[in-house]
CSV table of C-alpha atoms and ligand atoms in Angstrom, one decimal:
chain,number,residue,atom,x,y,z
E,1,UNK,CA,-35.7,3.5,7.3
E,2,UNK,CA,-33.5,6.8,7.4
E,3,UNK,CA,-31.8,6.7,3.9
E,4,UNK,CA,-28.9,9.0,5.0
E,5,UNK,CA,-27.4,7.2,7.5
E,6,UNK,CA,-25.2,4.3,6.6
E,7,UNK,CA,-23.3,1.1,8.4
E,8,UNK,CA,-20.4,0.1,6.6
E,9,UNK,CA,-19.4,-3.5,7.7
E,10,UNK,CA,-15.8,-4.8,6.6
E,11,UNK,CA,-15.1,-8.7,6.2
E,12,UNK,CA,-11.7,-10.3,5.5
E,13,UNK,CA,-9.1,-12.6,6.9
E,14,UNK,CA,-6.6,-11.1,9.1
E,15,UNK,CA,-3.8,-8.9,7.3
E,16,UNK,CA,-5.9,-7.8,4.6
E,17,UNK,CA,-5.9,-4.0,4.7
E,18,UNK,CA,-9.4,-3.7,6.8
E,19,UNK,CA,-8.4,-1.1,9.5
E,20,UNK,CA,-6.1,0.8,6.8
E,21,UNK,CA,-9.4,1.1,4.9
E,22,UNK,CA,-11.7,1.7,7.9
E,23,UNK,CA,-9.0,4.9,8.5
E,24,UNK,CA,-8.5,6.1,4.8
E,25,UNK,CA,-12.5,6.3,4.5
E,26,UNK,CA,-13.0,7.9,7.9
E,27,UNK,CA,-10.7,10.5,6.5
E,28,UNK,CA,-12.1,10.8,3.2
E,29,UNK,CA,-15.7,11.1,4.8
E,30,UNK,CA,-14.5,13.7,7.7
E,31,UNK,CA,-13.0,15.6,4.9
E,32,UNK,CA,-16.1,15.8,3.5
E,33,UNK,CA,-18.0,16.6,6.3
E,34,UNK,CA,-19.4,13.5,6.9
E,35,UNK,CA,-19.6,12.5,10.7
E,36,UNK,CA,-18.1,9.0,10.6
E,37,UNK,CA,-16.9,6.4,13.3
E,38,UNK,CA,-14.9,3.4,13.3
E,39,UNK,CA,-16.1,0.1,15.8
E,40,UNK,CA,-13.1,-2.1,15.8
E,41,UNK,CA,-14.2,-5.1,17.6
E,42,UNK,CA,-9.7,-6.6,18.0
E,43,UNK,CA,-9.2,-2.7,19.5
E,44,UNK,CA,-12.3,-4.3,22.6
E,45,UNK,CA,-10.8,-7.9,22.6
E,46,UNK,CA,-7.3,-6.6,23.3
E,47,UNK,CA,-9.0,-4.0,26.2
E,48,UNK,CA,-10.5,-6.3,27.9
E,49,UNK,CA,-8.5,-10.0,28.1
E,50,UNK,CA,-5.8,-10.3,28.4
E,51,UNK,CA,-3.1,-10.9,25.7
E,52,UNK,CA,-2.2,-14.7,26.7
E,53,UNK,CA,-5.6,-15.1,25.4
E,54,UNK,CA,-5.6,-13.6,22.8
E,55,UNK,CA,-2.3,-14.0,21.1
E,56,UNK,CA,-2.9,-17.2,21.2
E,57,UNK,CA,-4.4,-19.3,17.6
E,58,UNK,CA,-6.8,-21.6,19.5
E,59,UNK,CA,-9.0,-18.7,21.3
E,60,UNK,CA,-10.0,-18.1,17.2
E,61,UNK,CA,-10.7,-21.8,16.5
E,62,UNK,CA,-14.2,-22.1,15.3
E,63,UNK,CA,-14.7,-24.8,17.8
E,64,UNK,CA,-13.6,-22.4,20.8
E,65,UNK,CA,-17.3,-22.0,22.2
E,66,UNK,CA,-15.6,-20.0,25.3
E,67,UNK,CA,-13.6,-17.8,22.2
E,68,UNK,CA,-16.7,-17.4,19.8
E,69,UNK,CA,-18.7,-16.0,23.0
E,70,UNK,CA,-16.2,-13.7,23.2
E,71,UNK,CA,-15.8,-12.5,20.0
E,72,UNK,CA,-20.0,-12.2,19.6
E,73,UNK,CA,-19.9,-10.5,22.8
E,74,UNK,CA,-17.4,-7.8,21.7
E,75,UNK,CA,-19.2,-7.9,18.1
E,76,UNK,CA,-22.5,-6.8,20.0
E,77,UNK,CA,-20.7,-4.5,22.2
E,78,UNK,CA,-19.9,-2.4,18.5
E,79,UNK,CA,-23.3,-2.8,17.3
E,80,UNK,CA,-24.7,-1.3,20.2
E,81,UNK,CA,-22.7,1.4,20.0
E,82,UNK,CA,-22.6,2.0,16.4
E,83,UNK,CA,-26.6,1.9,16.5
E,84,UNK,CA,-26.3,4.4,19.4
E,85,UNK,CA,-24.4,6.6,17.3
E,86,UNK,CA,-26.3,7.0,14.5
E,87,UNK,CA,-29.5,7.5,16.4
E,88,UNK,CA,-27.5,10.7,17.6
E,89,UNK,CA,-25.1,12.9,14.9
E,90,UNK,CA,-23.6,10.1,13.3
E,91,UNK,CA,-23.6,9.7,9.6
E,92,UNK,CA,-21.5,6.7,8.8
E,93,UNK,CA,-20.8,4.0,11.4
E,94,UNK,CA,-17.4,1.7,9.9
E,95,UNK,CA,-17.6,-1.9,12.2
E,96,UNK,CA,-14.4,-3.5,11.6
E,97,UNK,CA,-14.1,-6.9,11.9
E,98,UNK,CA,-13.4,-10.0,10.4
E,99,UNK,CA,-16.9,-10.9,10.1
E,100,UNK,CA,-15.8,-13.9,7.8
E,101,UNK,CA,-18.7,-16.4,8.5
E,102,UNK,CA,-22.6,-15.7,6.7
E,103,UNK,CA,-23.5,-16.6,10.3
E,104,UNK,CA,-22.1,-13.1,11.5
E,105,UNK,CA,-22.9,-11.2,8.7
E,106,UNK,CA,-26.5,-12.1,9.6
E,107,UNK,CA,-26.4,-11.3,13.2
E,108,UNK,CA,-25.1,-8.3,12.2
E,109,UNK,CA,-27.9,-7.6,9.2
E,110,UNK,CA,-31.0,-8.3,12.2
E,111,UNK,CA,-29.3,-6.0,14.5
E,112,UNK,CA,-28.3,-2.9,12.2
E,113,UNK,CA,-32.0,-3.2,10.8
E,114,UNK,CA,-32.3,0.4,11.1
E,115,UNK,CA,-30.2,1.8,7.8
E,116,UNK,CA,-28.5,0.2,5.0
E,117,UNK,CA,-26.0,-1.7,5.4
E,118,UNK,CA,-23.1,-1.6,2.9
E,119,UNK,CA,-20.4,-4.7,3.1
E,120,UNK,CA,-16.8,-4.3,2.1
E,121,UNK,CA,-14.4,-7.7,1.6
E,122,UNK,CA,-10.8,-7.1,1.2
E,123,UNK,CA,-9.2,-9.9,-0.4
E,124,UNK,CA,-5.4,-10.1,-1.0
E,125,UNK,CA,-3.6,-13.5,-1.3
E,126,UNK,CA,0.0,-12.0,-2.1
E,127,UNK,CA,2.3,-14.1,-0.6
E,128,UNK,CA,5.2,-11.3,0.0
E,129,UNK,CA,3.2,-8.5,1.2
E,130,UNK,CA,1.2,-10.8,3.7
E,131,UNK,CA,4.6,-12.1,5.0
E,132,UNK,CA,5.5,-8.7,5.2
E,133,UNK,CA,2.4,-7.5,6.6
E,134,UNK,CA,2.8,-10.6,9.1
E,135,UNK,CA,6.1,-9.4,9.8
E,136,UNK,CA,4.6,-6.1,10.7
E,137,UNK,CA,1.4,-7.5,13.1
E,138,UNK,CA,3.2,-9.7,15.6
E,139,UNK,CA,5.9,-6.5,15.9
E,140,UNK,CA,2.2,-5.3,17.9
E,141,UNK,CA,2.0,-5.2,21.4
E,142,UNK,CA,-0.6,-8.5,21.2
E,143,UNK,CA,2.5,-10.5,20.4
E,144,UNK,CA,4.7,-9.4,23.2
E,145,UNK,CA,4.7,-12.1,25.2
E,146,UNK,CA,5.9,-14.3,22.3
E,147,UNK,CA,8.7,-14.8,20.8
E,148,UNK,CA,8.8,-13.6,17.4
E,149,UNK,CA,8.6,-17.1,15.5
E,150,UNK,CA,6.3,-18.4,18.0
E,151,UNK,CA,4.1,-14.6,17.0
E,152,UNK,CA,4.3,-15.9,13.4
E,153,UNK,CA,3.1,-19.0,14.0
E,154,UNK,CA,-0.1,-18.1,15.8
E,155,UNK,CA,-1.0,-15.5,13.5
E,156,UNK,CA,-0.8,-17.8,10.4
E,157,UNK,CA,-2.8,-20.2,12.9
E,158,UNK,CA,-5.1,-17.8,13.3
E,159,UNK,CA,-5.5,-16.8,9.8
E,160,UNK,CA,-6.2,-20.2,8.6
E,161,UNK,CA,-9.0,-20.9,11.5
E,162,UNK,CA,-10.5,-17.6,10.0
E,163,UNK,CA,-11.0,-19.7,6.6
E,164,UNK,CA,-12.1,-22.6,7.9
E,165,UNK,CA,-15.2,-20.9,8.0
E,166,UNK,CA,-14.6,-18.0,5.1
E,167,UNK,CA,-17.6,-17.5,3.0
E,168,UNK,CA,-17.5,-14.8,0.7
E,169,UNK,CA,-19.5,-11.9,0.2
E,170,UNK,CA,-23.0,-13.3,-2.1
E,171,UNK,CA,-26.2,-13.8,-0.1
E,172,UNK,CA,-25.8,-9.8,1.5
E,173,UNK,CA,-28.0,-7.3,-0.3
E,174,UNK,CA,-25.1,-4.6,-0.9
E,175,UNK,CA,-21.7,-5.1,-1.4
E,176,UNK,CA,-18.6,-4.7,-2.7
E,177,UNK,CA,-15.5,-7.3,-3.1
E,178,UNK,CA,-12.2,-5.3,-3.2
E,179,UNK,CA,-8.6,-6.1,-4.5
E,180,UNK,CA,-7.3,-4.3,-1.0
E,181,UNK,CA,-3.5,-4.5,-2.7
E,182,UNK,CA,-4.5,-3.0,-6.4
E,183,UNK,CA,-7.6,-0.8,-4.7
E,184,UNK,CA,-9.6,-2.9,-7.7
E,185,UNK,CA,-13.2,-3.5,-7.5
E,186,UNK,CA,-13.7,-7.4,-8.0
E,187,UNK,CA,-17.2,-7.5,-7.7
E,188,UNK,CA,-20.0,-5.2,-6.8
E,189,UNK,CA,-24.2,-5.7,-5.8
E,190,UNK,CA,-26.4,-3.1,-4.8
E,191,UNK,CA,-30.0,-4.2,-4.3
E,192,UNK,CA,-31.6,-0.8,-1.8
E,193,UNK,CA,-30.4,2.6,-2.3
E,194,UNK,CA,-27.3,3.8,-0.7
E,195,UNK,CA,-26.4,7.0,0.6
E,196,UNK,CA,-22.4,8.3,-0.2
E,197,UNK,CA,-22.2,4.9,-2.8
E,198,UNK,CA,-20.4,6.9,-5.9
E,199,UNK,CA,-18.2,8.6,-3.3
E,200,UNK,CA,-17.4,5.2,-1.3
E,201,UNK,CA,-16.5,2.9,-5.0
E,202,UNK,CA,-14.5,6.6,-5.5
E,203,UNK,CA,-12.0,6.1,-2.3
E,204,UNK,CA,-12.0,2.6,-3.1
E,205,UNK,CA,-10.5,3.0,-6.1
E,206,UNK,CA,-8.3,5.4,-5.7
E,207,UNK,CA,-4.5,6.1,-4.5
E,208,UNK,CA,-4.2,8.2,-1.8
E,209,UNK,CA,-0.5,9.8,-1.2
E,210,UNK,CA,0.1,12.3,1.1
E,211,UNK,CA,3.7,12.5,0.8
E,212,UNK,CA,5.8,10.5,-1.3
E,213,UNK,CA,9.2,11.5,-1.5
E,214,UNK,CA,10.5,10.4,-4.8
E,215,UNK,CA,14.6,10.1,-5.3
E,216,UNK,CA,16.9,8.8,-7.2
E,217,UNK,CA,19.8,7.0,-6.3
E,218,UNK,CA,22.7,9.5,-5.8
E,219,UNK,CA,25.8,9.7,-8.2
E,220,UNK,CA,27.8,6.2,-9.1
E,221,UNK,CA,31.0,5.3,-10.6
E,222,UNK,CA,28.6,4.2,-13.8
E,223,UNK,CA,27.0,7.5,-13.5
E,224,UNK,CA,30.5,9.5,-13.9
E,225,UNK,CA,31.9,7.5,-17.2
E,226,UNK,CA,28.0,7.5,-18.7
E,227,UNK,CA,27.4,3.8,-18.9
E,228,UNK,CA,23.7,2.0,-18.2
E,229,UNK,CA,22.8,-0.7,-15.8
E,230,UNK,CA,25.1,-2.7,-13.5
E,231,UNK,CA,24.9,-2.7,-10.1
E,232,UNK,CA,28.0,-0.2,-9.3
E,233,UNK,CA,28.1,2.1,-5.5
E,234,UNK,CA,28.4,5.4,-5.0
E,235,UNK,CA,31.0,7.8,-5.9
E,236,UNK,CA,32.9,10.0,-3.2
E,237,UNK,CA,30.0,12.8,-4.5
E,238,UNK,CA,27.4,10.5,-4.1
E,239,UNK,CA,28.1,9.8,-1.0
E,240,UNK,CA,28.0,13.2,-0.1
E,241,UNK,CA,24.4,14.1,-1.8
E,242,UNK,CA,23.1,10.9,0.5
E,243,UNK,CA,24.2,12.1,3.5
E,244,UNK,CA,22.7,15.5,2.3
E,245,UNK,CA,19.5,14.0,1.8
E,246,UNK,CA,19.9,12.4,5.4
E,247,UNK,CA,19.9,15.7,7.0
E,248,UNK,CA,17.6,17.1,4.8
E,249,UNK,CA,14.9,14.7,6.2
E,250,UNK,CA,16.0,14.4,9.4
E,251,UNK,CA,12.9,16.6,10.6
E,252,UNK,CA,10.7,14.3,8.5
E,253,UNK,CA,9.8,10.6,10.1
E,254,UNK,CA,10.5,8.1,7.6
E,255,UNK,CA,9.8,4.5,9.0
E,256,UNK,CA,10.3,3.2,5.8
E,257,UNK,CA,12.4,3.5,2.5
E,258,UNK,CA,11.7,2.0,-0.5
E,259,UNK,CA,14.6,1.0,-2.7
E,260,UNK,CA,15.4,-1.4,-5.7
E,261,UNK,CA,17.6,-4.8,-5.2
E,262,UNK,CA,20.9,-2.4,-6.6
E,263,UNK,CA,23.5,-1.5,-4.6
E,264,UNK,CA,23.1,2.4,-5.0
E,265,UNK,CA,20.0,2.5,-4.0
E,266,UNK,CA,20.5,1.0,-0.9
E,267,UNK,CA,23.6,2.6,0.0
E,268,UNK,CA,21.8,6.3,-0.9
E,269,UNK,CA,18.8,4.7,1.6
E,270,UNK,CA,21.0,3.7,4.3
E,271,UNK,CA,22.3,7.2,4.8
E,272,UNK,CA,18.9,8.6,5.0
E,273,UNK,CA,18.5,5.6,7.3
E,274,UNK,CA,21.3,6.5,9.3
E,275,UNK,CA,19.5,9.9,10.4
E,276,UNK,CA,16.4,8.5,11.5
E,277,UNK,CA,14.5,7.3,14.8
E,278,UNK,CA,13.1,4.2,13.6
E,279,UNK,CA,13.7,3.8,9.6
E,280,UNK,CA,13.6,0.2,7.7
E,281,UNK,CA,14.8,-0.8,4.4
E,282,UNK,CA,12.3,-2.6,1.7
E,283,UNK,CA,14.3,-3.5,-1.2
E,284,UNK,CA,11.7,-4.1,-3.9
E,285,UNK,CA,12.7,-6.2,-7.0
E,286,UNK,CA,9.8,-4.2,-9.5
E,287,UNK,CA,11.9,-0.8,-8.6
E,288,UNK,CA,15.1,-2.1,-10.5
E,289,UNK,CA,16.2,-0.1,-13.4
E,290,UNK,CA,15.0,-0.9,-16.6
E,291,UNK,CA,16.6,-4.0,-17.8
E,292,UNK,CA,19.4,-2.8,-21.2
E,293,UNK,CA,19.8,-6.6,-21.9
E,294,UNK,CA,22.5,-7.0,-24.1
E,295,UNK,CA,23.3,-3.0,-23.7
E,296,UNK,CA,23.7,-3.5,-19.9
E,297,UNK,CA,27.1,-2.0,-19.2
E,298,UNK,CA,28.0,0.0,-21.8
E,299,UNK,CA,28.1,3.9,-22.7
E,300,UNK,CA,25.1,5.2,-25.0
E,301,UNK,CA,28.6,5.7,-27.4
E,302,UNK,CA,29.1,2.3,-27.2
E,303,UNK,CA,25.6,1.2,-28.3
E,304,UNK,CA,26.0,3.6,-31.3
E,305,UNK,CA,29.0,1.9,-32.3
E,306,UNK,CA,28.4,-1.5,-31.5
E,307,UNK,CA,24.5,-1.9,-32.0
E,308,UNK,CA,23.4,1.0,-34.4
E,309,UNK,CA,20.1,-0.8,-35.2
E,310,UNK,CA,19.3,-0.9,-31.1
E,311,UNK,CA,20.4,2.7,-30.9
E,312,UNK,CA,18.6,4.1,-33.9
E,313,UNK,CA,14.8,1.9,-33.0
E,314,UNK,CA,15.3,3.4,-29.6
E,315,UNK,CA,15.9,6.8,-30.4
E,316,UNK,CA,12.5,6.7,-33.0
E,317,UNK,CA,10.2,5.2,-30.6
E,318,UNK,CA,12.2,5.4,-26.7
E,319,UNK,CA,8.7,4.1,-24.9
E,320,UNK,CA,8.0,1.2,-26.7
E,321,UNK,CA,11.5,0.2,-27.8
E,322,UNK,CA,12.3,-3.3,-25.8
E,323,UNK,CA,16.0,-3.6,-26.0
E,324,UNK,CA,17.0,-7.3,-27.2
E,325,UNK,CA,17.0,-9.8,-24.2
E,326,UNK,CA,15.9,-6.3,-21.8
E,327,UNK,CA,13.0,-4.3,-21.5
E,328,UNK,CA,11.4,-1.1,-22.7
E,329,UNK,CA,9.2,1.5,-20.6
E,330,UNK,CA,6.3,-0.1,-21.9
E,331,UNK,CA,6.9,-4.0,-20.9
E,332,UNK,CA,8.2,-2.4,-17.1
E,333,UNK,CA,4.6,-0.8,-16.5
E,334,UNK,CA,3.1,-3.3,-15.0
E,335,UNK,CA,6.3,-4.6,-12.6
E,336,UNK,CA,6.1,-0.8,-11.3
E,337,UNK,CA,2.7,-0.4,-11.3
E,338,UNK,CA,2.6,-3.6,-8.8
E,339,UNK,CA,5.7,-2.4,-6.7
E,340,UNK,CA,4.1,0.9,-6.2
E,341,UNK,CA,1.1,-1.4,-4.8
E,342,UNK,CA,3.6,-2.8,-2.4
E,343,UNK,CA,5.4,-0.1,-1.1
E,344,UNK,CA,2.0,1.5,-0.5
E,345,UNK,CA,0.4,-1.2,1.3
E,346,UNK,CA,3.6,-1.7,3.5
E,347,UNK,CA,3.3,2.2,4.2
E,348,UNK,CA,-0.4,1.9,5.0
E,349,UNK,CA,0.0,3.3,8.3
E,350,UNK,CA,2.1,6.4,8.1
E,351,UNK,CA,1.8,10.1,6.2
E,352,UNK,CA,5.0,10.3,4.4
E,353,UNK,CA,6.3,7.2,1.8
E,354,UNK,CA,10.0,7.5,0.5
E,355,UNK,CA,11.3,5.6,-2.5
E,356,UNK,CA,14.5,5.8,-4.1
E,357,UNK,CA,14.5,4.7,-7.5
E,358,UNK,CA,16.6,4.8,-10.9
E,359,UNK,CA,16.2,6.8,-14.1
E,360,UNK,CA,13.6,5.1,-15.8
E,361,UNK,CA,11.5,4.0,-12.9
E,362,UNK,CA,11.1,7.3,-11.0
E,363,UNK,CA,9.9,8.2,-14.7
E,364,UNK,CA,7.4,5.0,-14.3
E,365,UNK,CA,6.4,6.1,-10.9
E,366,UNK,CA,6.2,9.7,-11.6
E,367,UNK,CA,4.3,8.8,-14.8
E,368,UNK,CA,1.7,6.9,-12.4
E,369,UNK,CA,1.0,9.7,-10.7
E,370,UNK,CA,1.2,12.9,-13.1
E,371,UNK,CA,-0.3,12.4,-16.0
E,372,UNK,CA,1.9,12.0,-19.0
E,373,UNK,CA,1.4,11.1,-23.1
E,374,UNK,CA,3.3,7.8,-23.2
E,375,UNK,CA,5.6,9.0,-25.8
E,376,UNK,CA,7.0,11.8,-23.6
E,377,UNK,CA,7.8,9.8,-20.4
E,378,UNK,CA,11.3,8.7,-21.0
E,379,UNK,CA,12.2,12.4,-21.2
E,380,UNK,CA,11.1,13.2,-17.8
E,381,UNK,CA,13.9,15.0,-15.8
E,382,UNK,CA,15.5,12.7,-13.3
E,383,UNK,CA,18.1,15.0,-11.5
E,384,UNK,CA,20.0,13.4,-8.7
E,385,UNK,CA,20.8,16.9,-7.1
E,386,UNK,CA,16.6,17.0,-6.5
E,387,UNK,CA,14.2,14.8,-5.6
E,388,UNK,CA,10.0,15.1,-6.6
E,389,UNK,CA,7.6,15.7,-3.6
E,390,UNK,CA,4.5,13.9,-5.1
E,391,UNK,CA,1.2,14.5,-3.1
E,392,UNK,CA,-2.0,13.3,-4.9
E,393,UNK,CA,-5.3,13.4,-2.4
E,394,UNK,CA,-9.0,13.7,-3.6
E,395,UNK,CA,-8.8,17.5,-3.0
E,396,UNK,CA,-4.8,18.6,-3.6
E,397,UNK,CA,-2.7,17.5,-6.0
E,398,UNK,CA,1.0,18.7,-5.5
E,399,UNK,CA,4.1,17.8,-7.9
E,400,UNK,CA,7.2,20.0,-6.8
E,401,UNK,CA,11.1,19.1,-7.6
E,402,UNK,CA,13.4,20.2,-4.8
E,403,UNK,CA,17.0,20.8,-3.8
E,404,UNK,CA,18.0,19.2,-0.9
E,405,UNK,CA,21.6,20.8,-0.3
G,1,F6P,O1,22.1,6.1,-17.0
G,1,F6P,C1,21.5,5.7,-15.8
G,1,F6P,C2,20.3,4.9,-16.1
G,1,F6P,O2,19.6,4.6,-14.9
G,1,F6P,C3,20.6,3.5,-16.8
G,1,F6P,O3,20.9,2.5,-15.9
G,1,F6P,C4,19.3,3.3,-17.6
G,1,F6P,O4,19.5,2.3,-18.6
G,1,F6P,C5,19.0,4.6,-18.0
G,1,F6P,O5,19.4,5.5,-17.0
G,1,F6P,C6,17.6,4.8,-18.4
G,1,F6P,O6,17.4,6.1,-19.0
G,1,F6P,P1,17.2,6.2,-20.6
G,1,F6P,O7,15.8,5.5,-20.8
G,1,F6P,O8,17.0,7.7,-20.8
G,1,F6P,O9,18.3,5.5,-21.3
């Protein structure tokens, strides 16, 4: 056995971040130098029958014997070729797949019998960002025969005939079970030496962002007479620095923006909107400012006055102070920690992420990103003239703050 070379097989159910993952480790391995491939076995199905076929639930029944002779053909068709390219300059073949049954995964371990194989399950049983994600598939030319509820249907058809025969990952020699939303490692096995296995758990774990354009919500009525919270729109000014920020990414594709359930940070995202070719909206209830509770509305003058205890404990210790009924920066970690999961997973599939946050959670975000002593977070500078461009790859790290007018 040739210990360099490696076959990476991925197993899930449908809409769980396979082919995003195939990509992002072609790219970390190419950067690297690594001559890698990726044998999608739905990229042949769609090739060669037609879409009737294959839009359709019942051709993935697991009592379709006309379907599953498909589906092995096209899953030998990748090995073939996978084995082929290995035996030439190939380094790391990716076969991406569902490959959900222990059936398949051993057809697939007696025909790659050549080099290690390495398995990689991506679980992820969110219920929003699968709808979403859902949302997002039968949008695919595979679904354009269907109308789009019709689409919906057959995918979630599909999905559950996937689990009617789901096993997961145990009896394989090397694997790993990943968290595809949180990039977490649930469970790992490695029983024969592995070529690139610290740099593969590495680009599991981590976040990739290649550009994430970080902004707050532009100037509101709140904003101008200092008070906290509510869920006010923008001022005359404000709607001048989002129509700024529209031009100033005209040049840039967005497809999607990020923004909190509050009024002003939809209203600054529809402007940017407004500019675009194709540009969506995802309000996101974990980017909503931090929760004052029973200081929502008021000026910082008025908590002084009304609540000196609130305003003193907060001033001491700003991170870990939860205001009575509301929040602190601590208790909102892990609600942005898990929006920043979303947006990212929804974004899977393009260069440039856009969010456009409040205060305290572009402080959060920013925080999750660059790293920060706890204490000294809620003093981060949040301008709304400016906006952070945040790249954070294995090999450049970038943290700017720019003008857009
Ligand atoms: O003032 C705007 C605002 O977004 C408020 O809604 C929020 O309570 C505050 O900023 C958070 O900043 P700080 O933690 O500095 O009070």
């Amino acid at each position: 056995m040739n210990d360099e070379k490696l076959y990476l097989v991925l197993m899930g159910l449908p809409a769980r971040g396979k082919s995003t993952l195939a990509i992002r480790l072609q790219e970390a391995f190419r950067k690297s130098r690594i001559p890698t491939k990726i044998f999608n076995n739905g990229n042949l199905r769609r090739a060669y029958l037609p879409l009737k076929e294959t839009s359709s639930a019942n051709f993935y029944h697991p009592e379709n014997i006309s379907g599953i002779e498909m589906r092995k053909k096209f899953a030998l068709i990748n090995m073939k070729r996978a084995k082929t390219y290995l035996a030439g300059p190939g380094q790391v073949a990716i076969l991406d797949a569902a490959n959900v049954s222990r059936e398949r995964r051993k057809m697939i371990e007696e025909n790659l019998d050549n080099h290690p194989i390495l398995f990689i399950e991506c679980v992820n049983d969110d219920q929003e960002i699968l709808t979403l994600s859902i949302l997002e598939k039968t949008n695919l030319p595979e679904f354009s025969l269907l109308n789009r509820q019709r689409a919906q249907a057959e995918f979630l058809k599909r999905i559950d005939n996937y689990r009617m025969i789901y096993t997961p990952l145990k009896a394989e020699r090397n694997y790993f079970r990943l968290d595809s939303l949180q990039n977490k490692i649930l469970e790992e096995k490695q029983s024969d030496p592995m070529p690139l296995y610290l740099l593969i758990k590495d680009i599991l774990i981590t976040d990739v962002v290649k550009n994430l354009f970080l902004i707050r919500h532009a100037e509101t009525k709140f904003n101008t007479i200092d008070r906290i919270g509510g869920d006010s729109t923008l001022t005359a000014k404000g709607i001048f620095q989002a129509k700024a920020l529209g031009r100033f990414f005209k040049k840039r594709q967005i497809s999607y923006i990020f923004t909190s359930h509050k009024k002003r940070t939809i209203q600054t995202a529809r402007a940017i909107c407004a500019m675009q070719k194709d540009c969506k909206i995802i309000p996101i209830r974990e980017f909503d400012e931090i929760n004052a509770g029973i200081c929502e509305g008021m000026t910082y003058k008025d908590i002084e006055k009304n609540f000196p205890d609130v305003f003193n404990a907060r001033k001491t210790n700003k991170y870990h102070y939860v205001y009575p009924q509301g929040e602190s920066y601590e208790t909102m970690k892990p609600r942005i920690e898990a929006g920043i999961k979303k947006a990212f997973f929804l974004n899977r599939h393009a260069d440039n992420i856009m969010i456009i946050g409040h205060q305290a959670v572009n402080r959060m975000i920013l925080a999750h990103f660059l790293y920060r002593r706890d204490v000294d977070v809620p003093y981060i500078y949040i301008p709304q003239d400016e906006f952070y461009h945040i790249v954070s790859m294995q090999n450049k790290k970038l943290f700017e703050l720019k003008p857009y007018t």
